[in-house]
Short mmCIF file of C-alpha atoms in Angstrom, two decimals:
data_model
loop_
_atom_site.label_atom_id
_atom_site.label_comp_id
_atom_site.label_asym_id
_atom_site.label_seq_id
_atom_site.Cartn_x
_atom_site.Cartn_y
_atom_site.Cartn_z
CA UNK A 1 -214.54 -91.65 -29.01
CA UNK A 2 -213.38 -91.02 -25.70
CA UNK A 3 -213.53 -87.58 -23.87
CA UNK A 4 -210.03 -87.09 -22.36
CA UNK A 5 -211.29 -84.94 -19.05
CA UNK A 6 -210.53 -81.21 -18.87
CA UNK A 7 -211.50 -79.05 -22.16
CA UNK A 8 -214.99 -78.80 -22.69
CA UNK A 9 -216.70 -75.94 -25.13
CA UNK A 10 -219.61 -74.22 -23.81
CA UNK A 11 -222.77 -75.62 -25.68
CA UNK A 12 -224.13 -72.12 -25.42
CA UNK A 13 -226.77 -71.49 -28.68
CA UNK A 14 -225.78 -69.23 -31.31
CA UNK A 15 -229.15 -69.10 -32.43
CA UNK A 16 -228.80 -66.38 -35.17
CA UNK A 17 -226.01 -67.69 -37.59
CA UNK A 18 -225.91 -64.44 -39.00
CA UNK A 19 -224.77 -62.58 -35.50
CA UNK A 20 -223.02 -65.32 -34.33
CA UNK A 21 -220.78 -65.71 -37.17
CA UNK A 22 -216.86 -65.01 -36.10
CA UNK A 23 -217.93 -64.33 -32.77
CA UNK A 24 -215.51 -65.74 -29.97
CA UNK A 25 -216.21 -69.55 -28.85
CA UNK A 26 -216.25 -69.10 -25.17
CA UNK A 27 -214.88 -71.50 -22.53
CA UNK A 28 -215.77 -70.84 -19.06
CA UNK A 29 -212.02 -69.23 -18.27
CA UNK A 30 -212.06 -67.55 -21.73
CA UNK A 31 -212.27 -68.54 -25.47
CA UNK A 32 -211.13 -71.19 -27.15
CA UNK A 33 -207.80 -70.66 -28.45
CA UNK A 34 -206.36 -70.84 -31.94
CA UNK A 35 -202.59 -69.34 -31.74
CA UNK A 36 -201.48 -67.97 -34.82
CA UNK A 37 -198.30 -65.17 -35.40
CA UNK A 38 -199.10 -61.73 -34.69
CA UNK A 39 -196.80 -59.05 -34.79
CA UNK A 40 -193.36 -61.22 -36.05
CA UNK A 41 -193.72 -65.20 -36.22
CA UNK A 42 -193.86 -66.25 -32.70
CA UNK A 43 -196.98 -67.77 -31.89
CA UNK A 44 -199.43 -65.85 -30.37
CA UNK A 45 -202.12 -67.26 -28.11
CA UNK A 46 -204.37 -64.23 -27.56
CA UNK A 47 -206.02 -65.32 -31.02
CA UNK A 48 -209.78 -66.60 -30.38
CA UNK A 49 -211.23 -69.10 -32.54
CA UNK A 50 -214.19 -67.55 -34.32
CA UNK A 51 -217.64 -69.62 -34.75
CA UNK A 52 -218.25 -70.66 -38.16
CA UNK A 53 -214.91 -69.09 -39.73
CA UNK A 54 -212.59 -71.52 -40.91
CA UNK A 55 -208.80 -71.01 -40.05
CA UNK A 56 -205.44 -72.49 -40.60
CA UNK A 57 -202.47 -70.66 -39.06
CA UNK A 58 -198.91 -71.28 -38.66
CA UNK A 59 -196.15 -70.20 -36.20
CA UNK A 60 -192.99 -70.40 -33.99
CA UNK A 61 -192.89 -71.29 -30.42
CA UNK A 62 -189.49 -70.59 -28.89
CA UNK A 63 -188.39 -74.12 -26.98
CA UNK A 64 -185.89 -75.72 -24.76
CA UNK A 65 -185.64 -79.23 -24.33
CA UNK A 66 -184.36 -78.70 -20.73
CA UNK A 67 -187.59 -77.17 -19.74
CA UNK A 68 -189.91 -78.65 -22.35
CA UNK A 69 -191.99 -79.89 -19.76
CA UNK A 70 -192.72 -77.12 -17.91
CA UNK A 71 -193.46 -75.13 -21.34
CA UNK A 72 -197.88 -75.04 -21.97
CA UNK A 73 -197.96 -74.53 -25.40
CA UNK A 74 -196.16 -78.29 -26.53
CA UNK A 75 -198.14 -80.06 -24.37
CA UNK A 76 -201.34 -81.49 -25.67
CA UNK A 77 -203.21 -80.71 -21.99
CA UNK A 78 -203.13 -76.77 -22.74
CA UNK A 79 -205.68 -77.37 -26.08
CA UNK A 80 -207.83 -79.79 -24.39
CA UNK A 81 -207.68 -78.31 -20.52
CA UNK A 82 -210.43 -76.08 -19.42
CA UNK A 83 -213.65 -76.06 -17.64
CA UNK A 84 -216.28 -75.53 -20.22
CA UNK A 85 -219.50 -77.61 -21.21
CA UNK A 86 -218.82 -79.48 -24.55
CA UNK A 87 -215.96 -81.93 -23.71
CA UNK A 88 -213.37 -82.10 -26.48
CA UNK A 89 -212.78 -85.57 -27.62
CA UNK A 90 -208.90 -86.21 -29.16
CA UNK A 91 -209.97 -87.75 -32.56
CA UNK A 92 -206.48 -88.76 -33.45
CA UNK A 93 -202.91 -88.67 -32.71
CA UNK A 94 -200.37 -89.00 -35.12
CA UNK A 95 -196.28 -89.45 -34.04
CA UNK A 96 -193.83 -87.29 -36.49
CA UNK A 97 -190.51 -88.58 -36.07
CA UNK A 98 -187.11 -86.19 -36.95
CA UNK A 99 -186.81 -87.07 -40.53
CA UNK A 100 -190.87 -86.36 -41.03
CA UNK A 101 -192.25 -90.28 -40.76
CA UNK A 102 -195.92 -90.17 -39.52
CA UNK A 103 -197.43 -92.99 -37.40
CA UNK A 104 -201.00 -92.79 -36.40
CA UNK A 105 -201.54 -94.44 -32.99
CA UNK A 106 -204.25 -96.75 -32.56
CA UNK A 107 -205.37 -95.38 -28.93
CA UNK A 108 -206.99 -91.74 -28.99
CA UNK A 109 -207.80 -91.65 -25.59
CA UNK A 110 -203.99 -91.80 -24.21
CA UNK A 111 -202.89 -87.74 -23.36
CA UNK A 112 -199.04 -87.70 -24.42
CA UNK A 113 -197.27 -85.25 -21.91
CA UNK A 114 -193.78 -84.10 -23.19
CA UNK A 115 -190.68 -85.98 -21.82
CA UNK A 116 -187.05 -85.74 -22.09
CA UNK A 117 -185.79 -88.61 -23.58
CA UNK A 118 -182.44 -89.40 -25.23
CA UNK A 119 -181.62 -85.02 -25.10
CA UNK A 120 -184.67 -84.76 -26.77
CA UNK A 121 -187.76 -83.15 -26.32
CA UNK A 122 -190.93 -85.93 -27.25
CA UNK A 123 -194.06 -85.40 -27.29
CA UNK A 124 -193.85 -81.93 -28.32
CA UNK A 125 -197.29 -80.76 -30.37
CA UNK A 126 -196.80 -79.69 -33.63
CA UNK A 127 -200.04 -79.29 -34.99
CA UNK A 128 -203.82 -79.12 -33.95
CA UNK A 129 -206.83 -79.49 -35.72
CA UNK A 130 -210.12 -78.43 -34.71
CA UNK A 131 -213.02 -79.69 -35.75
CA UNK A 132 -216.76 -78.18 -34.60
CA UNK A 133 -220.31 -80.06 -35.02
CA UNK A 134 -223.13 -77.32 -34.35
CA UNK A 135 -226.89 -77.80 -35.03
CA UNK A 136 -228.97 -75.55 -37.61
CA UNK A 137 -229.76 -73.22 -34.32
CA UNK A 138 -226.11 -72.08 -34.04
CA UNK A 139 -225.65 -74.34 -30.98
CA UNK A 140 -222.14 -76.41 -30.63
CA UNK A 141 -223.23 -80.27 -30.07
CA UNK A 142 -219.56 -81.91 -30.52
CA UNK A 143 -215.63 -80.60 -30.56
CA UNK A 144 -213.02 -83.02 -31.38
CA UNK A 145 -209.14 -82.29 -31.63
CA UNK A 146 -206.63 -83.95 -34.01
CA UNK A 147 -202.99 -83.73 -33.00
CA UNK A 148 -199.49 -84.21 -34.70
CA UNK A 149 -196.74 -84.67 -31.71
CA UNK A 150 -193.07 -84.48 -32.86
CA UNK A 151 -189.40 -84.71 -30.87
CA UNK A 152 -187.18 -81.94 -30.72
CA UNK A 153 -183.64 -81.75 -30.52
CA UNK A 154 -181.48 -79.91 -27.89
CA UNK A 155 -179.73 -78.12 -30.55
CA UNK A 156 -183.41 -76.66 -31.54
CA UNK A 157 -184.28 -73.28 -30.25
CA UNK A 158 -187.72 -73.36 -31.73
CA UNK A 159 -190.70 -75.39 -33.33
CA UNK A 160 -193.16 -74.74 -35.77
CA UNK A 161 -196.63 -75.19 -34.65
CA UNK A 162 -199.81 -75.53 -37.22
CA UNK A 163 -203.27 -75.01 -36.14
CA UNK A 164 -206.73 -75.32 -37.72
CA UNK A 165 -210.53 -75.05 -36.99
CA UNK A 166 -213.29 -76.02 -39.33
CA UNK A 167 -217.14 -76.71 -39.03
CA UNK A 168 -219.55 -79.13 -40.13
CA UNK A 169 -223.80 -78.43 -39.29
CA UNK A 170 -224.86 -81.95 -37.98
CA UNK A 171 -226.49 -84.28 -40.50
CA UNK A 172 -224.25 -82.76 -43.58
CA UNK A 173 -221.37 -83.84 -45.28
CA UNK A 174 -218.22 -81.39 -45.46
CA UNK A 175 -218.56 -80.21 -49.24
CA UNK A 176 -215.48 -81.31 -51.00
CA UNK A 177 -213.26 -78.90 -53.21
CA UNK A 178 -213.06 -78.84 -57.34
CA UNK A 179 -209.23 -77.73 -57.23
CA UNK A 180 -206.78 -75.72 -54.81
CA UNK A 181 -206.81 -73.01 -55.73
CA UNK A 182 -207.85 -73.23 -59.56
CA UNK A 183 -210.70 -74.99 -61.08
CA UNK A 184 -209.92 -78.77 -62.58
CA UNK A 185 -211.47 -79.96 -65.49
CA UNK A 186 -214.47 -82.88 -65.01
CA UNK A 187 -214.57 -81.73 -61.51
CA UNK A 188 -218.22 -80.08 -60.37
CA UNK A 189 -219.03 -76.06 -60.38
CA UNK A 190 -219.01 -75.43 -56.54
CA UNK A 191 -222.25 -72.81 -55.83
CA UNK A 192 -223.92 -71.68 -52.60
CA UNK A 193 -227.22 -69.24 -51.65
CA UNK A 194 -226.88 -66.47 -49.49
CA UNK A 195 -230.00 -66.05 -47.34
CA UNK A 196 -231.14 -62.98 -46.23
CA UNK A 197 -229.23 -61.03 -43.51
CA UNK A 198 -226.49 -63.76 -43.82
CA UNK A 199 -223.00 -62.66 -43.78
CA UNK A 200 -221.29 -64.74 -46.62
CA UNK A 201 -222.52 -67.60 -49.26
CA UNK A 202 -223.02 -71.10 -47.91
CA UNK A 203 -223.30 -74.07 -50.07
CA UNK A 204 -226.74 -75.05 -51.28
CA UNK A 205 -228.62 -77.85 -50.03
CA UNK A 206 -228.12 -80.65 -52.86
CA UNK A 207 -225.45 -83.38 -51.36
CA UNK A 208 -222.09 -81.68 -52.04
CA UNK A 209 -223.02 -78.06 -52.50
CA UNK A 210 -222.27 -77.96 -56.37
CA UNK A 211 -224.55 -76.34 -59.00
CA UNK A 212 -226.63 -78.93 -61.18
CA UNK A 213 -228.90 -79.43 -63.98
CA UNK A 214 -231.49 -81.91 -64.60
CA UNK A 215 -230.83 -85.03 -65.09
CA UNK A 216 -232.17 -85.40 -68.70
CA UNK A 217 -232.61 -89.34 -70.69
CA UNK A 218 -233.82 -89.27 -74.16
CA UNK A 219 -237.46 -90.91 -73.05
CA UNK A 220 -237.86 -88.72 -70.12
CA UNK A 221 -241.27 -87.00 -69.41
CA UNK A 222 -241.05 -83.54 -67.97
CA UNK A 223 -244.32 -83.92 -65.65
CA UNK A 224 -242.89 -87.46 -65.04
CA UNK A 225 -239.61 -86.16 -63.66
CA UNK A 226 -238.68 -87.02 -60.34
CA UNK A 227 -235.86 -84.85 -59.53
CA UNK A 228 -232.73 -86.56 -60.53
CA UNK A 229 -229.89 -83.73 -60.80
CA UNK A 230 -226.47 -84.29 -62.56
CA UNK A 231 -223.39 -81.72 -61.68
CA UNK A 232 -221.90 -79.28 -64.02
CA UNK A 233 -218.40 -79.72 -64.37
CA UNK A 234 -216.43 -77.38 -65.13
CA UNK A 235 -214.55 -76.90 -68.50
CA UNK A 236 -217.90 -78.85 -70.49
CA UNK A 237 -220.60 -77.82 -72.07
CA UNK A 238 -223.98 -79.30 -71.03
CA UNK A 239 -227.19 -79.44 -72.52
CA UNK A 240 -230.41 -80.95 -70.56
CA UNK A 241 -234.20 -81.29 -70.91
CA UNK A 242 -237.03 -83.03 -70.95
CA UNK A 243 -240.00 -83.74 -73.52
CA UNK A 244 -243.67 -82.16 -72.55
CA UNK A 245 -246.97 -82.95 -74.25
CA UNK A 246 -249.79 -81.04 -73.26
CA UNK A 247 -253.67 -80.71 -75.16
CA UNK A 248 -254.61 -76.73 -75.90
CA UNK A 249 -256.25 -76.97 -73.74
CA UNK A 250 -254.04 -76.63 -70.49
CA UNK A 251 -253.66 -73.79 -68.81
CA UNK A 252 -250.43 -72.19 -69.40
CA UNK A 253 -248.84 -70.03 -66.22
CA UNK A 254 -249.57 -72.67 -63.42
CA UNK A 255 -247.67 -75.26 -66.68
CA UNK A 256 -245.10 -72.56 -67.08
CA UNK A 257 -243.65 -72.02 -63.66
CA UNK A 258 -243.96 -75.91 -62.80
CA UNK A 259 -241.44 -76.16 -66.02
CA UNK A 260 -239.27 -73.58 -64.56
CA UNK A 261 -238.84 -75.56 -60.72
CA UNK A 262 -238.06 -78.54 -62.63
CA UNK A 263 -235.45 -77.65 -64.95
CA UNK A 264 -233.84 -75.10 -61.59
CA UNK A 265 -234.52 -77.63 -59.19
CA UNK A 266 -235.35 -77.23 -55.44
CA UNK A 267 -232.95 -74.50 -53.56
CA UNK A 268 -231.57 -73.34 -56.94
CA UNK A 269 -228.09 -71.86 -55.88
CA UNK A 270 -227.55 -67.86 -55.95
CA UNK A 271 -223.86 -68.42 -56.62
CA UNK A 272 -220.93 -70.11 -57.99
CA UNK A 273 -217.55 -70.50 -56.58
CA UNK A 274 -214.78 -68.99 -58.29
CA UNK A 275 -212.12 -71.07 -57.89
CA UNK A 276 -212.22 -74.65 -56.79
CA UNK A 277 -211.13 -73.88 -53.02
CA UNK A 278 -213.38 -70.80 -52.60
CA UNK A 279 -214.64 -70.80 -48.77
CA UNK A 280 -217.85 -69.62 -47.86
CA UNK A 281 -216.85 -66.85 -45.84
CA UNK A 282 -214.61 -64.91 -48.98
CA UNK A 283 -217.18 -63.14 -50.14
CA UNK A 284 -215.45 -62.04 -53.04
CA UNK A 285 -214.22 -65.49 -54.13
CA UNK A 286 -218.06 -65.93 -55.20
CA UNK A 287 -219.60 -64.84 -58.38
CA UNK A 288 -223.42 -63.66 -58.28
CA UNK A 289 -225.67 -66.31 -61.12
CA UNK A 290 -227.65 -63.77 -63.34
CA UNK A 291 -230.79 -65.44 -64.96
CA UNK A 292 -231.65 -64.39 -68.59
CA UNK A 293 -234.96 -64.58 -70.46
CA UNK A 294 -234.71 -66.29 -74.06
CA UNK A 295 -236.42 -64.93 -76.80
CA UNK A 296 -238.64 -67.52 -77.36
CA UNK A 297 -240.41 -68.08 -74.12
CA UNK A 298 -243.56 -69.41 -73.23
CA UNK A 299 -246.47 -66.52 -72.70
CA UNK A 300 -249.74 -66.61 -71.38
CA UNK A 301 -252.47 -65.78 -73.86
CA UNK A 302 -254.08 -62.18 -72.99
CA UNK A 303 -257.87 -63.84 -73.70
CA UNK A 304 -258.17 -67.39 -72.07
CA UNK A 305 -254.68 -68.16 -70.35
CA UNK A 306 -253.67 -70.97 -73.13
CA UNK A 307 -249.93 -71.61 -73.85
CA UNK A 308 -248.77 -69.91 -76.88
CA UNK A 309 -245.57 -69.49 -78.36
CA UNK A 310 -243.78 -66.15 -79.47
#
């Protein structure tokens, strides 16, 4: 991709995720800007985007095609124009015409100014999507903007404008949703851990942050076991295992607890996701997993340590 020159976010580290969540992602004349309605529906653009927190907002910027050009806000320089350290690369642009047709231009690297053309407006941006790379150590490696451009007619005394910011830590995959908002059957449980001192649930560290079981065949030897993990999905019930033989000899709590990572799993989620679009940073929208003891456990004999059954 190809940096169009001006807007660059400063690559400053936010090395505690848990302080530097929703704090303001500076630029060297200010923060980065995600405009959203404040006290009516006009777009405000005193809104800073927040690191880590995930936004979508939508609002209306007065416009007149006579001055369109001279207005900031519909040009696609005033996202992507200031000094800062990061450079903002324009991952797409996408052309809405009047009757809502989108066509997805094959150059990115071409900055569309607005133009009268025809009594129309062109050019005008509609939407903007954010979307921020940052390392495990808080600190912002990559910034790239996605932009929907429409025309506007002289008749039209304002536009609606759509913004949105998301983040992705390098080296993992943006965890996909199970429904929007409700669960939908056959899809996977979402979950997440919380570690300590951190602000909200993030997903856990299998592939696509969904709660799992082991991955059980009818053969398959529990010391044997390499790991394999299949999803719960939600709406079925799911049974797993695995087959142990041991002499009476074996000791019984170092057996027992090596039982217990297998059949959790490394990084064994703390949560689950109530609803199949829950974000990470709605607390609420996440339900607490409580573990239970079954009655028939495996205890270590008082005398020698041997496994016994109760």
């Amino acid at each position: 991709q190809k940096a169009v020159d001006g807007l660059r976010i400063d690559a400053q580290c936010y090395m505690m995720l848990t302080d530097a969540y929703g704090v303001p992602i500076q630029t060297v004349d200010g923060f980065l800007r995600l405009p959203s309605p404040v006290v009516s529906s006009l777009c405000s653009d005193a809104n800073p985007a927040g690191f880590l927190v995930n936004q979508a907002t939508k609002c209306i910027r007065s416009v007149s095609v006579g001055k369109c050009g001279n207005i900031q806000a519909v040009s696609m320089l005033f996202y992507i124009n200031s000094s800062i350290l990061v450079n903002i690369t324009v991952q797409s642009v996408v052309i809405q015409s009047l009757n809502g047709m989108r066509t997805l231009l094959n150059s990115k690297d071409v900055l569309r100014h607005p133009m009268i053309l025809d009594e129309m407006c062109m050019n005008v941006v509609l939407g903007v999507s954010y979307h921020i790379t940052y390392t495990d150590a808080g600190e912002i490696i990559e910034a790239a903007a996605s932009f929907v451009l429409g025309a506007v007619n002289k008749e039209a005394l304002s536009v609606q404008q759509s913004f949105e910011i998301s983040f992705t830590q390098v080296n993992t995959k943006p965890v996909p949703l199970s429904g929007n908002p409700g669960y939908v059957a056959g899809l996977p449980v979402r979950a997440g851990f919380k570690p300590q001192r951190y602000p909200f649930p993030i997903a856990s560290t299998n592939a696509y942050g969904q709660l799992t079981i082991l991955q059980s065949t009818s053969n398959q030897d529990c010391l044997a076991a390499q790991g394999g993990r299949t999803p719960v999905l939600f709406g079925y019930n799911m049974i797993s295992g695995c087959k142990l033989r041991v002499t009476a000899a074996v000791k019984c709590q170092p057996l027992t607890q090596a039982l217990l990572d297998l059949l959790k799993g490394q990084s064994f989620p703390e949560y689950v996701a109530s609803f199949g679009n829950s974000q990470a940073e709605n607390v609420h929208d996440w339900v607490p997993i409580i573990h239970l003891q079954n009655s028939e456990q495996v205890k270590v004999s008082s005398t020698q340590g041997l496994c016994s059954r109760s």
